[in-house]
Amino acid sequence: QVQLVESGGGSVQVGESLRLSCAISGYTYNSFCMTWFREVPGETREGVATIDSGGSTTYEDSVKSRFTITYDNAKNTLFLQMNSLKPDDTAMYYCAADPGDDMYCYSGADRDEYKYWGQGTQVTVSS
C-alpha cells in the first residue's frame, strides 16, 4: 500500500522560506513522476513543481527561481524548498506520485493523472 505523508507547512511572513516534505512508503515501481500541487478553496488544484525518476524538473511559471523540488532516494522523501514566499503562495499543498508510464510528466499534468496522494499541508503567507 502506497502512502504519502506531507509535513512542513505553517504560517510565515512575506519573503520567508519553508521546506515541505513528503514521506513515501510502499512505493515499489521502478519509475516515478512526482508533483507538488496546491489548492485554494474555490480554485483548481494546480501543479507547481514536478520531478521524474530521471531527475528532470519542471515548474509553474510563478514559482520558477523561488521553489526547488528534490527527491532523496535514500530517505524516500520528496521535498519542496520554497523561498521568497508571497501571499499568493497561500494554499493547501499536496504531493502526488505516479509511475508515470502513461503520462507526460511535467508540472502542468492534470491531477487525474496521479494515482497516489498525500493528505495535504497548509501554507499561509502573511504580508
Coordinates of N, CA and C in Angstrom, one line a residue:
Q1 N 0.8 -1.2 0.0 CA 0.0 0.0 0.0 C 0.9 1.2 0.0
V2 N 0.7 2.1 -1.0 CA 1.5 3.3 -1.1 C 0.9 4.4 -0.2
Q3 N 1.7 5.0 0.6 CA 1.3 6.1 1.4 C 2.2 7.3 1.2
L4 N 1.6 8.5 1.2 CA 2.4 9.8 1.1 C 1.9 10.6 2.3
V5 N 2.9 11.1 3.0 CA 2.6 11.9 4.2 C 3.4 13.2 4.1
E6 N 2.6 14.4 4.0 CA 3.3 15.7 3.9 C 3.5 16.2 5.3
S7 N 4.5 17.1 5.4 CA 4.7 17.9 6.6 C 5.5 19.1 6.2
G8 N 5.6 20.0 7.2 CA 6.5 21.2 7.0 C 5.7 22.5 6.7
G9 N 4.4 22.4 6.5 CA 3.6 23.6 6.3 C 3.6 24.5 7.5
G10 N 3.1 25.7 7.4 CA 3.0 26.6 8.5 C 2.6 28.0 8.1
S11 N 2.7 29.0 9.0 CA 2.4 30.4 8.7 C 3.7 31.2 8.8
V12 N 4.0 31.9 7.7 CA 5.2 32.7 7.6 C 4.9 34.1 7.1
Q13 N 5.9 35.0 7.2 CA 5.7 36.3 6.6 C 6.3 36.3 5.2
V14 N 5.8 37.4 4.5 CA 6.3 37.6 3.1 C 7.9 37.6 3.1
G15 N 8.4 36.9 2.1 CA 9.8 36.8 2.0 C 10.6 35.7 2.7
E16 N 9.8 35.0 3.6 CA 10.4 34.0 4.3 C 10.4 32.7 3.5
S17 N 11.0 31.6 4.1 CA 11.1 30.3 3.5 C 10.4 29.2 4.3
L18 N 10.0 28.1 3.5 CA 9.6 26.9 4.1 C 10.1 25.7 3.3
R19 N 10.2 24.6 4.0 CA 10.6 23.4 3.2 C 9.5 22.3 3.5
L20 N 8.8 21.9 2.5 CA 7.8 20.9 2.6 C 8.4 19.5 2.4
S21 N 8.0 18.5 3.1 CA 8.4 17.1 3.0 C 7.3 16.2 2.7
C22 N 7.5 15.2 1.9 CA 6.5 14.2 1.6 C 7.2 12.8 1.8
A23 N 6.9 12.2 2.9 CA 7.5 10.8 3.1 C 6.7 9.8 2.4
I24 N 7.4 9.0 1.6 CA 6.7 8.0 0.7 C 7.0 6.6 1.2
S25 N 6.0 5.8 1.4 CA 6.3 4.4 1.7 C 5.4 3.4 0.9
G26 N 5.9 2.2 0.7 CA 5.2 1.2 -0.1 C 5.3 1.4 -1.6
Y27 N 6.1 2.3 -2.0 CA 6.2 2.6 -3.5 C 7.2 1.6 -4.1
T28 N 6.8 0.7 -4.9 CA 7.7 -0.3 -5.4 C 7.9 -0.2 -6.9
Y29 N 7.4 0.8 -7.6 CA 7.6 0.9 -9.0 C 9.0 1.3 -9.3
N30 N 9.5 1.0 -10.5 CA 10.8 1.3 -10.9 C 11.0 2.8 -11.4
S31 N 9.9 3.4 -11.7 CA 9.9 4.8 -12.2 C 8.9 5.6 -11.4
F32 N 9.0 7.0 -11.5 CA 8.0 7.8 -10.9 C 7.9 9.2 -11.6
C33 N 6.8 9.8 -11.4 CA 6.5 11.2 -11.7 C 5.9 11.7 -10.4
M34 N 6.6 12.7 -9.8 CA 6.1 13.2 -8.5 C 5.9 14.7 -8.7
T35 N 4.8 15.2 -8.1 CA 4.5 16.6 -8.3 C 4.0 17.2 -6.9
W36 N 4.3 18.4 -6.7 CA 3.7 19.2 -5.6 C 2.6 20.0 -6.3
F37 N 1.3 19.8 -5.8 CA 0.2 20.6 -6.2 C -0.2 21.5 -5.1
R38 N -0.9 22.6 -5.4 CA -1.5 23.4 -4.4 C -2.9 23.8 -4.7
E39 N -3.7 24.1 -3.7 CA -5.1 24.3 -4.0 C -5.6 25.4 -3.0
V40 N -6.3 26.4 -3.5 CA -7.0 27.4 -2.8 C -8.5 27.1 -2.9
P41 N -9.2 27.2 -1.8 CA -10.7 26.9 -1.8 C -11.4 27.7 -3.0
G42 N -12.1 26.9 -3.8 CA -12.8 27.5 -4.9 C -12.1 27.6 -6.2
E43 N -10.8 27.2 -6.1 CA -10.0 27.2 -7.3 C -9.5 25.8 -7.7
T44 N -9.0 25.7 -8.9 CA -8.5 24.4 -9.4 C -7.2 24.1 -8.7
R45 N -7.0 22.8 -8.4 CA -5.7 22.4 -7.9 C -4.7 22.4 -9.0
E46 N -3.6 23.1 -8.7 CA -2.6 23.3 -9.8 C -1.3 22.7 -9.4
G47 N -0.6 22.1 -10.4 CA 0.8 21.6 -10.2 C 1.8 22.8 -10.1
V48 N 2.7 22.8 -9.2 CA 3.7 23.8 -9.1 C 5.1 23.3 -9.4
A49 N 5.4 22.1 -9.1 CA 6.7 21.6 -9.4 C 6.7 20.1 -9.5
T50 N 7.4 19.6 -10.5 CA 7.5 18.1 -10.8 C 8.9 17.6 -11.0
I51 N 9.1 16.4 -10.5 CA 10.4 15.7 -10.8 C 10.1 14.3 -11.2
D52 N 10.9 13.8 -12.2 CA 10.7 12.4 -12.6 C 11.9 11.6 -12.2
S53 N 11.8 10.3 -12.4 CA 12.8 9.4 -11.9 C 14.2 9.6 -12.6
G54 N 14.2 10.4 -13.7 CA 15.5 10.7 -14.3 C 16.1 12.0 -13.8
G55 N 15.4 12.6 -12.8 CA 15.9 13.8 -12.2 C 15.4 15.1 -12.9
S56 N 14.7 15.0 -14.0 CA 14.2 16.2 -14.7 C 13.1 16.9 -13.9
T57 N 13.2 18.2 -13.9 CA 12.2 19.0 -13.1 C 11.5 20.1 -14.0
T58 N 10.3 20.4 -13.7 CA 9.6 21.5 -14.3 C 8.8 22.2 -13.2
Y59 N 8.6 23.5 -13.5 CA 8.0 24.4 -12.6 C 6.9 25.3 -13.2
E60 N 5.9 25.6 -12.5 CA 4.9 26.5 -12.9 C 5.6 27.9 -12.9
D61 N 5.2 28.7 -13.8 CA 5.9 30.0 -14.1 C 6.0 30.9 -12.8
S62 N 5.0 30.9 -12.0 CA 5.0 31.8 -10.9 C 6.0 31.4 -9.8
V63 N 6.4 30.2 -9.8 CA 7.3 29.7 -8.7 C 8.8 29.5 -9.2
K64 N 9.0 29.6 -10.5 CA 10.3 29.4 -11.0 C 11.3 30.4 -10.3
S65 N 12.5 29.9 -10.0 CA 13.6 30.7 -9.3 C 13.3 30.8 -7.9
R66 N 12.1 30.5 -7.4 CA 11.8 30.6 -5.9 C 11.7 29.2 -5.3
F67 N 11.1 28.3 -6.0 CA 10.8 26.9 -5.5 C 11.8 25.9 -6.1
T68 N 12.2 24.9 -5.3 CA 13.0 23.8 -5.8 C 12.5 22.5 -5.3
I69 N 12.3 21.6 -6.3 CA 11.8 20.3 -5.9 C 12.9 19.3 -6.0
T70 N 13.0 18.4 -5.0 CA 14.1 17.4 -5.0 C 13.5 16.1 -4.4
Y71 N 14.2 15.0 -4.7 CA 13.8 13.7 -4.2 C 15.0 13.0 -3.6
D72 N 14.9 12.6 -2.4 CA 16.0 11.9 -1.7 C 15.7 10.4 -1.8
N73 N 16.4 9.7 -2.6 CA 16.2 8.3 -2.8 C 16.5 7.5 -1.5
A74 N 17.5 7.9 -0.8 CA 17.8 7.1 0.4 C 16.7 7.3 1.5
K75 N 16.1 8.4 1.5 CA 15.1 8.6 2.6 C 13.6 8.4 2.0
N76 N 13.5 8.2 0.7 CA 12.2 8.0 0.1 C 11.3 9.2 0.4
T77 N 11.9 10.4 0.3 CA 11.2 11.6 0.6 C 11.3 12.7 -0.5
L78 N 10.2 13.3 -0.8 CA 10.1 14.3 -1.7 C 10.1 15.7 -1.0
F79 N 10.8 16.6 -1.5 CA 10.9 17.9 -0.8 C 10.5 19.1 -1.8
L80 N 10.0 20.1 -1.2 CA 9.8 21.4 -1.9 C 10.4 22.5 -1.1
Q81 N 11.5 23.1 -1.5 CA 12.1 24.2 -0.9 C 11.4 25.5 -1.4
M82 N 10.8 26.3 -0.6 CA 10.1 27.5 -1.0 C 10.7 28.7 -0.4
N83 N 11.3 29.5 -1.3 CA 11.9 30.8 -0.8 C 11.1 32.0 -1.3
S84 N 11.4 33.1 -0.7 CA 10.8 34.4 -1.1 C 9.3 34.2 -1.2
L85 N 8.7 33.7 -0.2 CA 7.2 33.4 -0.3 C 6.4 34.7 -0.4
K86 N 5.3 34.5 -1.1 CA 4.4 35.6 -1.3 C 3.0 35.3 -0.8
P87 N 2.1 36.2 -0.6 CA 0.7 35.9 -0.1 C 0.0 35.0 -1.2
D88 N 0.3 35.1 -2.4 CA -0.3 34.3 -3.5 C 0.1 32.8 -3.4
D89 N 1.1 32.5 -2.6 CA 1.5 31.1 -2.4 C 0.7 30.5 -1.3
T90 N -0.1 31.2 -0.6 CA -1.0 30.6 0.4 C -1.9 29.6 -0.2
A91 N -1.9 28.4 0.3 CA -2.7 27.3 -0.2 C -2.5 26.0 0.6
M92 N -3.3 25.0 0.3 CA -3.0 23.7 0.8 C -2.1 23.0 -0.2
Y93 N -1.0 22.5 0.2 CA -0.1 21.8 -0.7 C -0.1 20.3 -0.5
Y94 N -0.2 19.6 -1.7 CA -0.3 18.2 -1.7 C 0.9 17.6 -2.6
C95 N 1.3 16.5 -2.1 CA 2.3 15.7 -3.0 C 1.5 14.6 -3.7
A96 N 1.9 14.3 -4.9 CA 1.3 13.3 -5.7 C 2.3 12.5 -6.4
A97 N 2.0 11.2 -6.6 CA 3.0 10.3 -7.3 C 2.3 9.4 -8.2
D98 N 3.0 9.0 -9.3 CA 2.5 8.1 -10.2 C 3.7 7.4 -10.9
P99 N 3.6 6.1 -11.3 CA 4.7 5.5 -12.1 C 5.1 6.3 -13.3
G100 N 4.1 7.0 -13.9 CA 4.5 7.9 -15.0 C 4.6 7.2 -16.3
D101 N 4.2 5.9 -16.4 CA 4.4 5.2 -17.6 C 3.5 5.7 -18.8
D102 N 2.3 6.2 -18.4 CA 1.3 6.5 -19.4 C 0.9 8.0 -19.3
M103 N 1.9 8.8 -19.0 CA 1.6 10.3 -18.9 C 2.8 11.1 -19.2
Y104 N 2.6 12.3 -19.6 CA 3.6 13.3 -19.8 C 3.9 13.9 -18.5
C105 N 5.1 13.7 -17.9 CA 5.4 14.1 -16.6 C 5.9 15.5 -16.6
Y106 N 5.1 16.5 -16.2 CA 5.5 17.9 -16.1 C 4.5 18.5 -15.2
S107 N 4.9 19.8 -14.8 CA 4.1 20.4 -13.7 C 2.7 20.8 -14.1
G108 N 2.4 20.8 -15.5 CA 1.1 21.1 -15.9 C 0.2 19.9 -16.1
A109 N 0.7 18.7 -15.8 CA -0.2 17.5 -15.9 C -1.4 17.6 -15.0
D110 N -2.5 17.0 -15.5 CA -3.7 17.1 -14.8 C -3.7 16.2 -13.5
R111 N -4.4 16.6 -12.5 CA -4.4 15.9 -11.2 C -4.9 14.5 -11.4
D112 N -5.8 14.3 -12.4 CA -6.3 12.9 -12.6 C -5.3 11.9 -13.1
E113 N -4.1 12.4 -13.5 CA -3.0 11.5 -14.0 C -2.4 10.7 -12.8
Y114 N -2.5 11.2 -11.6 CA -1.8 10.7 -10.5 C -2.6 9.7 -9.7
K115 N -1.9 8.6 -9.3 CA -2.6 7.5 -8.6 C -2.6 7.8 -7.1
Y116 N -1.5 8.4 -6.6 CA -1.3 8.4 -5.2 C -1.2 9.9 -4.7
W117 N -1.8 10.1 -3.5 CA -1.9 11.5 -3.0 C -1.6 11.5 -1.5
G118 N -1.0 12.6 -1.0 CA -1.0 12.8 0.4 C -2.2 13.5 0.9
Q119 N -2.2 13.8 2.2 CA -3.4 14.5 2.8 C -3.3 16.0 2.8
G120 N -2.2 16.5 2.5 CA -2.0 18.0 2.4 C -1.4 18.6 3.6
T121 N -0.8 19.8 3.4 CA -0.2 20.6 4.4 C -0.4 22.0 4.1
Q122 N -0.9 22.8 5.1 CA -1.3 24.2 4.8 C -0.1 25.1 4.9
V123 N 0.0 26.0 3.9 CA 1.0 27.1 3.9 C 0.2 28.4 3.8
T124 N 0.5 29.3 4.8 CA -0.1 30.6 4.9 C 1.0 31.6 4.9
V125 N 0.9 32.6 4.0 CA 1.9 33.6 3.9 C 1.2 35.0 4.1
S126 N 1.7 35.7 5.1 CA 1.1 37.0 5.5 C 1.9 38.1 5.2
S127 N 1.3 39.2 4.8 CA 2.1 40.4 4.5 C 2.2 41.4 5.6

